[in-house]
Structure formats: structure tokens, C-alpha cells
PDB file of C-alpha atoms in Angstrom:
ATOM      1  CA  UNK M 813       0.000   0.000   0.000  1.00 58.00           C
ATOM      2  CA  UNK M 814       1.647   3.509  -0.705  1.00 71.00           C
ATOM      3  CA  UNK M 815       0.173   7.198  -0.155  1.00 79.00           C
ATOM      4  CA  UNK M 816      -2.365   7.898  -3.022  1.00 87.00           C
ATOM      5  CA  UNK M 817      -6.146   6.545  -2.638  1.00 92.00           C
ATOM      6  CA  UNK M 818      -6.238   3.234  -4.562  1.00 92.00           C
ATOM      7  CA  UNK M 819      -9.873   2.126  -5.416  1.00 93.00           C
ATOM      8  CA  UNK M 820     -10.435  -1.045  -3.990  1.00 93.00           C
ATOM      9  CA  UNK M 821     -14.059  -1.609  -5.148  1.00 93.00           C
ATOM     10  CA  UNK M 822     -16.424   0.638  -7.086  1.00 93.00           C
ATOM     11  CA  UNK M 823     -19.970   0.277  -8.702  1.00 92.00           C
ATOM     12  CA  UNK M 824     -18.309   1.763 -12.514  1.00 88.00           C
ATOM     13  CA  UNK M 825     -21.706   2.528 -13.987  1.00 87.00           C
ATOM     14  CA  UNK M 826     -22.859   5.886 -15.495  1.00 89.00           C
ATOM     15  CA  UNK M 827     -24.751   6.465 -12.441  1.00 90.00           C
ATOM     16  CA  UNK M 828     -22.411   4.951  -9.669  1.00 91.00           C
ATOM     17  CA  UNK M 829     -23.779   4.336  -6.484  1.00 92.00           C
ATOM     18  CA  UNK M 830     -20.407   3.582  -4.498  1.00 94.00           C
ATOM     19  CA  UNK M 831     -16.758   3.680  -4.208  1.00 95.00           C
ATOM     20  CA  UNK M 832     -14.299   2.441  -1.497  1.00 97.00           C
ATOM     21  CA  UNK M 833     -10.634   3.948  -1.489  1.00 96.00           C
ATOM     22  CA  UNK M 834      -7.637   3.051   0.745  1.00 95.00           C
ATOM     23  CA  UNK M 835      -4.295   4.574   1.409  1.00 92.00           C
ATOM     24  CA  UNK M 836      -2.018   4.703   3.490  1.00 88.00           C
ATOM     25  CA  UNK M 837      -1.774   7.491   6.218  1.00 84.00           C
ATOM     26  CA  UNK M 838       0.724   8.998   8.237  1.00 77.00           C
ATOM     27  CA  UNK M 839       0.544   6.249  11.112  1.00 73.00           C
ATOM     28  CA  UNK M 840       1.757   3.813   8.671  1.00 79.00           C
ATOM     29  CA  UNK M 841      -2.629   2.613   9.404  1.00 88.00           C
ATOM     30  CA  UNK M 842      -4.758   2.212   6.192  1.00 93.00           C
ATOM     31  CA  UNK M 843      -7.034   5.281   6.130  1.00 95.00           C
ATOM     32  CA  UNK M 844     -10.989   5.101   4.467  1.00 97.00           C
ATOM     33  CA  UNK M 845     -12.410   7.195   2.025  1.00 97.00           C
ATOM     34  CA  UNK M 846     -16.259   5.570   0.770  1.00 97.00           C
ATOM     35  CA  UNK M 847     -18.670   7.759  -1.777  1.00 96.00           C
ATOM     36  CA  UNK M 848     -22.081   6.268  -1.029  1.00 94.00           C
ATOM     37  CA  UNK M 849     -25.354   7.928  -2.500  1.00 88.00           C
ATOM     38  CA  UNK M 850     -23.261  11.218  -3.482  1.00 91.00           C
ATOM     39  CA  UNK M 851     -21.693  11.397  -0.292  1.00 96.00           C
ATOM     40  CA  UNK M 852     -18.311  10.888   1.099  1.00 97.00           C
ATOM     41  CA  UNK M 853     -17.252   9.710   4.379  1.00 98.00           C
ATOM     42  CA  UNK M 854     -13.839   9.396   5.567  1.00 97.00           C
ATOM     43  CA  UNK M 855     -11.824   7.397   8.314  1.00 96.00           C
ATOM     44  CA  UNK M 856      -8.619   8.335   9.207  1.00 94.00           C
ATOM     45  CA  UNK M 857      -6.524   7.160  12.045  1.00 92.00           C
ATOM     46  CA  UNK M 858      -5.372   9.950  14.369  1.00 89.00           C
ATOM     47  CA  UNK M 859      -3.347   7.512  16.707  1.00 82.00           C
ATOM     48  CA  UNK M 860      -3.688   3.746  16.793  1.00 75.00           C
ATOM     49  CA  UNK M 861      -6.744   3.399  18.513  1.00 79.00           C
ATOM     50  CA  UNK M 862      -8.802   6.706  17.574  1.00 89.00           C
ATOM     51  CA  UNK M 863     -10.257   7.726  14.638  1.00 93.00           C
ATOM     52  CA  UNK M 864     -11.761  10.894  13.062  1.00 95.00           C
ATOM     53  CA  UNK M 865     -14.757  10.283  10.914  1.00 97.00           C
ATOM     54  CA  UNK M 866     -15.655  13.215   8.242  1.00 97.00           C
ATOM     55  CA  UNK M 867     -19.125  13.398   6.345  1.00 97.00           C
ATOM     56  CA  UNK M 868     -18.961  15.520   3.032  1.00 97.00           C
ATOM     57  CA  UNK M 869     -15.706  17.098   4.426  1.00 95.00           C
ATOM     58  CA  UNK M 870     -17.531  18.334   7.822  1.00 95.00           C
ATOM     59  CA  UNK M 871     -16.427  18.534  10.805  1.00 95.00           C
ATOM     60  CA  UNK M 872     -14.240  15.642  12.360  1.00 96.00           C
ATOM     61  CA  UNK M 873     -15.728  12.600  15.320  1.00 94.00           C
ATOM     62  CA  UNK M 874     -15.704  10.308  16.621  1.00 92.00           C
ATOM     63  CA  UNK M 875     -17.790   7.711  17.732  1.00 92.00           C
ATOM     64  CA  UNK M 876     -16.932   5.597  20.457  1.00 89.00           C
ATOM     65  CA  UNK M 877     -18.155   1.505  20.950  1.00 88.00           C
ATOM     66  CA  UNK M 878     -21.495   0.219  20.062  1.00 89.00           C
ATOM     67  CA  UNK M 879     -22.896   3.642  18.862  1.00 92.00           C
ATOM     68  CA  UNK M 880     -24.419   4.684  15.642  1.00 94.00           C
ATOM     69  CA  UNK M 881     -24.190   7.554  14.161  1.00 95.00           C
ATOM     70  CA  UNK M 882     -27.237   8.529  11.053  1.00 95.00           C
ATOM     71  CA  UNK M 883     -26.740  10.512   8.620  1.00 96.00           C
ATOM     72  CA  UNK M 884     -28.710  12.595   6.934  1.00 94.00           C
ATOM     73  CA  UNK M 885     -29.713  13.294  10.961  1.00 94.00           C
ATOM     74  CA  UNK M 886     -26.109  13.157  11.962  1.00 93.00           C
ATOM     75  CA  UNK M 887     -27.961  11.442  14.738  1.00 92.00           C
ATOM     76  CA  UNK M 888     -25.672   9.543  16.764  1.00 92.00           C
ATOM     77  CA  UNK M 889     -27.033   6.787  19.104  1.00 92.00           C
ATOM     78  CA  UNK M 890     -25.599   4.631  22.136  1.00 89.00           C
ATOM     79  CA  UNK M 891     -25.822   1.250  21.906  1.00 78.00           C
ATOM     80  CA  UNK M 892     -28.689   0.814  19.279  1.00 69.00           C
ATOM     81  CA  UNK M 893     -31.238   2.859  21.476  1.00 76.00           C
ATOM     82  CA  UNK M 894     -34.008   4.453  19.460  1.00 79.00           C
ATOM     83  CA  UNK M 895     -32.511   3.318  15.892  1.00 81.00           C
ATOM     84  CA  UNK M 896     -33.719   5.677  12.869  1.00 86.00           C
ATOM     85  CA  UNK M 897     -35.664   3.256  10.672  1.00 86.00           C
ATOM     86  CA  UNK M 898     -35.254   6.022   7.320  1.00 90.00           C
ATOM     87  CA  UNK M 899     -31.750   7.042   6.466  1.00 93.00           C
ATOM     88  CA  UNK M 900     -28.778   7.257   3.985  1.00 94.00           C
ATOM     89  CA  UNK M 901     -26.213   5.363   5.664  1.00 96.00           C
ATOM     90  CA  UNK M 902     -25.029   4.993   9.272  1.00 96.00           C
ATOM     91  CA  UNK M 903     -22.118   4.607  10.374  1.00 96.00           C
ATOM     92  CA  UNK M 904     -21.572   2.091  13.871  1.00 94.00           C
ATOM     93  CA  UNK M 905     -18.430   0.667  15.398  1.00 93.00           C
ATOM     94  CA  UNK M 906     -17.905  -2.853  17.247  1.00 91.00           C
ATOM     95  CA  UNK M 907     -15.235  -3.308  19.141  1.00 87.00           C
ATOM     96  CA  UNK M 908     -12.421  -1.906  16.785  1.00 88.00           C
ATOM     97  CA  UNK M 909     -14.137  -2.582  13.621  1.00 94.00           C
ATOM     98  CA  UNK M 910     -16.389   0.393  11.725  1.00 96.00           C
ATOM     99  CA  UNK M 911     -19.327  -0.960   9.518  1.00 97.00           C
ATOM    100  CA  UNK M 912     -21.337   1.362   6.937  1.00 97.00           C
ATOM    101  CA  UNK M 913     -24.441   0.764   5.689  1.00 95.00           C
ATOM    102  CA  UNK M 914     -25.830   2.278   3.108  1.00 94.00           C
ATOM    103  CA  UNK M 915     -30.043   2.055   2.210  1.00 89.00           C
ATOM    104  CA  UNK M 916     -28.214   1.164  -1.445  1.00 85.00           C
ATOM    105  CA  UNK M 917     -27.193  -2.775  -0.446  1.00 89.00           C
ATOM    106  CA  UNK M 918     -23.588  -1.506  -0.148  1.00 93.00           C
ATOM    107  CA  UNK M 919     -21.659  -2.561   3.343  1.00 96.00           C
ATOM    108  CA  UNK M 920     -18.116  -1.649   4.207  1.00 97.00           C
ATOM    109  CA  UNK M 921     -16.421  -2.692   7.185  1.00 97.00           C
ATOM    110  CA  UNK M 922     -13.012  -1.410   8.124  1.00 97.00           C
ATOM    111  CA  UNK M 923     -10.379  -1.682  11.300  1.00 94.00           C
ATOM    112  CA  UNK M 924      -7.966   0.291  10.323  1.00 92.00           C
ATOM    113  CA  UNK M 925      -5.907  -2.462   8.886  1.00 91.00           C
ATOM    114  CA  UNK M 926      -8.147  -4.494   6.344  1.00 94.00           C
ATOM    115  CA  UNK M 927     -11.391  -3.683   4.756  1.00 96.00           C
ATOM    116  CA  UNK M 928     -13.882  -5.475   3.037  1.00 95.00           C
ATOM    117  CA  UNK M 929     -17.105  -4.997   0.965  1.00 94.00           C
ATOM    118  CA  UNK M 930     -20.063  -6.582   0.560  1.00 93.00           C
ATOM    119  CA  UNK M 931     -21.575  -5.179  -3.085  1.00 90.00           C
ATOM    120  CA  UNK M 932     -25.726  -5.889  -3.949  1.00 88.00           C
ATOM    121  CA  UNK M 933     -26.621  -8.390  -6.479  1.00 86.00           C
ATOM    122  CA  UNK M 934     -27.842  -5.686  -8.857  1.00 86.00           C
ATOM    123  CA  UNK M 935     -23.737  -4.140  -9.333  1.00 85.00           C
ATOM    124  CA  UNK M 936     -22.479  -7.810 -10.908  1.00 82.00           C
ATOM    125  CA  UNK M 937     -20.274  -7.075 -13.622  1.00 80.00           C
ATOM    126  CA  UNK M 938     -20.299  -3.853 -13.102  1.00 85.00           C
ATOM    127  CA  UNK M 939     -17.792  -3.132 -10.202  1.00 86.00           C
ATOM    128  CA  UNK M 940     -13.927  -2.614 -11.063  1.00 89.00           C
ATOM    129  CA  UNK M 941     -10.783  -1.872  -8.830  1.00 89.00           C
ATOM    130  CA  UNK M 942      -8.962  -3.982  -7.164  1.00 86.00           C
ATOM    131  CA  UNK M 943     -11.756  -6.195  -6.106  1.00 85.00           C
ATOM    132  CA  UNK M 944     -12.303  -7.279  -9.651  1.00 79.00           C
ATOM    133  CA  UNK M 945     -15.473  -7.076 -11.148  1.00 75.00           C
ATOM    134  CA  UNK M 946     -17.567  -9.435  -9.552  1.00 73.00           C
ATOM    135  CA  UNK M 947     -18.816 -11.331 -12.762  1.00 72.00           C
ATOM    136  CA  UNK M 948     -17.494 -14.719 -11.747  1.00 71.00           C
ATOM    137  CA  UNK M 949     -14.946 -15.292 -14.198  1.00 70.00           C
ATOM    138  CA  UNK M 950     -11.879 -15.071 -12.760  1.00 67.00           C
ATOM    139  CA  UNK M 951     -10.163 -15.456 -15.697  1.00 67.00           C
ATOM    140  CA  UNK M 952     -10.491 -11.541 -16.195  1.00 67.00           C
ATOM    141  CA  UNK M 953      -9.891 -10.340 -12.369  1.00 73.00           C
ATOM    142  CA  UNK M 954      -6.922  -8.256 -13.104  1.00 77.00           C
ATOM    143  CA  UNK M 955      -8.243  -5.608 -15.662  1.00 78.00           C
ATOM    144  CA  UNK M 956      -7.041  -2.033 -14.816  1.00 80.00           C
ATOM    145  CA  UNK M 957      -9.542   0.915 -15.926  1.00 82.00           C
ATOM    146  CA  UNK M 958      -8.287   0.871 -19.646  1.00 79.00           C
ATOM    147  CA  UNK M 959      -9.850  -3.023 -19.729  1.00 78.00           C
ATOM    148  CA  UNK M 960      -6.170  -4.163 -19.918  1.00 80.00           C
ATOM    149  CA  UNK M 961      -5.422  -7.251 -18.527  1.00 81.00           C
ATOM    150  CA  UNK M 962      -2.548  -6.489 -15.779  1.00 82.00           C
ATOM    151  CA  UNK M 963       0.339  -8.760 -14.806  1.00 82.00           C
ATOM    152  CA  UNK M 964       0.357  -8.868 -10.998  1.00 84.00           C
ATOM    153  CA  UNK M 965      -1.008  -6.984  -7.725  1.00 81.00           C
ATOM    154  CA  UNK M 966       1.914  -4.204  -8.099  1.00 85.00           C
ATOM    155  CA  UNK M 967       0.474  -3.647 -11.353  1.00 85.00           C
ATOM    156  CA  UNK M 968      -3.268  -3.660 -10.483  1.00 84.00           C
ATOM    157  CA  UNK M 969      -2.646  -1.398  -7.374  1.00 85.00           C
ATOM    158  CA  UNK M 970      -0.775   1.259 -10.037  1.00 86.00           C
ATOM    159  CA  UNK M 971      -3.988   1.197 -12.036  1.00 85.00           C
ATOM    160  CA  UNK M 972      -6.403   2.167  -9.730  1.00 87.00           C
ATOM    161  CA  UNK M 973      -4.993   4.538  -8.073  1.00 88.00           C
ATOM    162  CA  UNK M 974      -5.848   8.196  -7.723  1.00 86.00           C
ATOM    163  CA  UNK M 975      -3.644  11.214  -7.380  1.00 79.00           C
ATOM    164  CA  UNK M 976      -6.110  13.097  -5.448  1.00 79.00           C
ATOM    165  CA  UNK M 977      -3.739  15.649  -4.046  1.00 76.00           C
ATOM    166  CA  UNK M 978      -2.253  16.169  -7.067  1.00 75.00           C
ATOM    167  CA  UNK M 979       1.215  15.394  -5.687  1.00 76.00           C
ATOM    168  CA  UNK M 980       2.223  13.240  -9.506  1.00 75.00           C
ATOM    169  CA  UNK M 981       3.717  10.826  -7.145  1.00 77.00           C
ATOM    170  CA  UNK M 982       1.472   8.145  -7.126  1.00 80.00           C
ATOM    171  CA  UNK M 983       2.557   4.714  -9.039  1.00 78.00           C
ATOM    172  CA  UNK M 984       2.275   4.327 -12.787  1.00 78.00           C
ATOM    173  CA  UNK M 985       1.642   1.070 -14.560  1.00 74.00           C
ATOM    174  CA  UNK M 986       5.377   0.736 -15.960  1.00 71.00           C
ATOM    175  CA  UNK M 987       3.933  -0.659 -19.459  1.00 66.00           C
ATOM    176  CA  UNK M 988       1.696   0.162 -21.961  1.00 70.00           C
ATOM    177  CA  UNK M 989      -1.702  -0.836 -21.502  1.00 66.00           C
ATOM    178  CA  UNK M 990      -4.061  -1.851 -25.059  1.00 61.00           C
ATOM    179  CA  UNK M 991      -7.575  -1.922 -24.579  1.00 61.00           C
ATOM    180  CA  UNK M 992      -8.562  -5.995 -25.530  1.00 60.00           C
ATOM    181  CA  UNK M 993     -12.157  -6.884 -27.468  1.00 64.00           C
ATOM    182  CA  UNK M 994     -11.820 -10.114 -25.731  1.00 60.00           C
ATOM    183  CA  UNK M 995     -11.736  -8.461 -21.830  1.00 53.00           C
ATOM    184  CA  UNK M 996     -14.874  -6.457 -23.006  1.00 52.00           C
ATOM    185  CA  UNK M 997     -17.194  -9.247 -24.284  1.00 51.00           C
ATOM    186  CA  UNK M 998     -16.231 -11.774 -21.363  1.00 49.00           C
ATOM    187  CA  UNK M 999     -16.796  -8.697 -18.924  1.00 51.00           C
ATOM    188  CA  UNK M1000     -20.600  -8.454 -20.454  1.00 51.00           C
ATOM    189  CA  UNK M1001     -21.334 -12.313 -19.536  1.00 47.00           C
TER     190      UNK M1001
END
């Protein structure tokens, strides 16, 4: 893992519903960055046990174990008294592990070390990053965005990831990548 966002799994339609980027921060920790619905929230380790949470690049939390926190309320709730039953995602933490759900099927949950996504049935064959693309072929796993087929992980991590900041510093595929008929029609299936 290096500094620049790398998309680990997205919904890559023309109306996207979700995207899940990693990097890491400057606690050597993997930091969060999600888009769900049109929003963005963002977990980033300030020490090795706390974390600062940012909706739509508001104001930094917390929240601390077994609570909830709702957004569009920004409601946050101990230990799953009075749950919201309408909302765009919350946010709760177990132990040392963050989950989000979204009202969209989507599911991340992330520890600061590992996370992992669990996509709806409706975004097969259409997800890409690093996760693949969820078609059940894995024949075709390693595509970067240019539907190229890449080598290895260094490779695939190079591909999808983002130079937010700007910085030019983030990795480059070292090769040329062709775009391949044959990735394109098995991706369809």
C-alpha cells in the first residue's frame, strides 16, 4: 500500500452508487475514504486506537463503541437505542471494527488495517478496482480501468490509483496498456 487513494471496489456505472478507497496514512494505518449515495465519508486514524470520521468534508468525530451515528440526521445513538428506521447510511463501530451501511445494499467494514465490501446483487459485472469485477470469471480479475489485462497486484494497485492531491507521485503502470475486445465481451457475460 503507498500514499495515493487506490480504489479497492467501485460500482463503474454511469450512475455509480459507491466507491471504497484506501491509502495509506501517516501512522503507517490504512485510512478510508467511501462515496455512497453522493456522499463521502472518511476514516482516518489519528493515533492507533482513535479515529476521526468526516461526512462531506464536515467537521471531524468520533464515535466511540457500540454507537451509531445517522446521517442525513447526523444522529448519533448509544448502543442501538431508538434506531432511525429512514436514512442514507449509518455509520456504527464494534469493538475496533467500523461498519457502513448504506439504504443502497452496499456494506463496508473497516479496522484500520483491512477492509472489506459486501456489493448488492444488482452491481455484478459492473464493479472494477482492485476487487475485480464481480462477474465470476476469474479469468479476467486483473483488468485495470483501460480493460487491460494487468500482470500482478503491483500492477493492479498502479492502475487504480488516484492522485487526489495532485502530488504526480502516485505509481504508474510501468507498461503500456491496449484496450482488448476479448476483456470487453467476457466482462458483459
Amino acid at each position: 500500500m503507498h500514499d495515493c487513494w487506490t480504489l479497492v471496489s467501485g460500482h463503474c456505472a454511469e450512475d455509480p452508487e459507491y466507491a471504497v478507497f484506501v491509502k495509506r496514512d501517516n501512522h503507517r494505518q490504512m485510512a478510508l475514504m467511501v462515496f455512497i449515495g453522493g456522499h463521502k465519508v472518511e476514516i482516518l486514524p489519528s493515533s492507533s486506537s482513535r479515529y476521526d470520521i468526516a461526512v462531506d468534508g464536515g467537521e471531524a468525530f468520533d464515535i466511540s463503541k457500540d454507537d451509531t451515528y445517522y446521517y442525513p440526521s447526523q444522529t448519533v445513538v448509544a448502543n442501538g437505542d431508538h434506531a432511525e428506521k429512514s436514512y442514507m447510511f449509518k455509520i456504527y463501530k464494534w469493538e475496533g471494527t467500523f461498519t457502513i451501511d448504506s439504504f443502497l445494499r452496499t456494506t463496508v467494514h473497516y479496522d484500520g488495517s483491512h477492509v472489506s465490501i459486501v456489493a448488492p446483487p444488482h452491481v455484478k459485472g459492473q464493479q472494477c478496482g482492485m476487487c475485480g469485477d464481480f462477474n465470476r470469471d476469474h479469468r479476467y480479475e486483473m483488468l485495470g480501468p483501460q480493460e487491460c489485462q494487468l500482470r500482478n497486484g503491483k500492477e493492479m494497485v498502479a492502475a487504480w490509483s488516484w492522485d487526489k492531491e495532485g502530488s504526480g507521485e502516485c505509481p504508474k503502470v510501468e507498461r503500456e496498456c491496449h484496450y482488448s475486445e476479448e476483456n470487453y465481451f467476457v466482462k458483459q457475460t
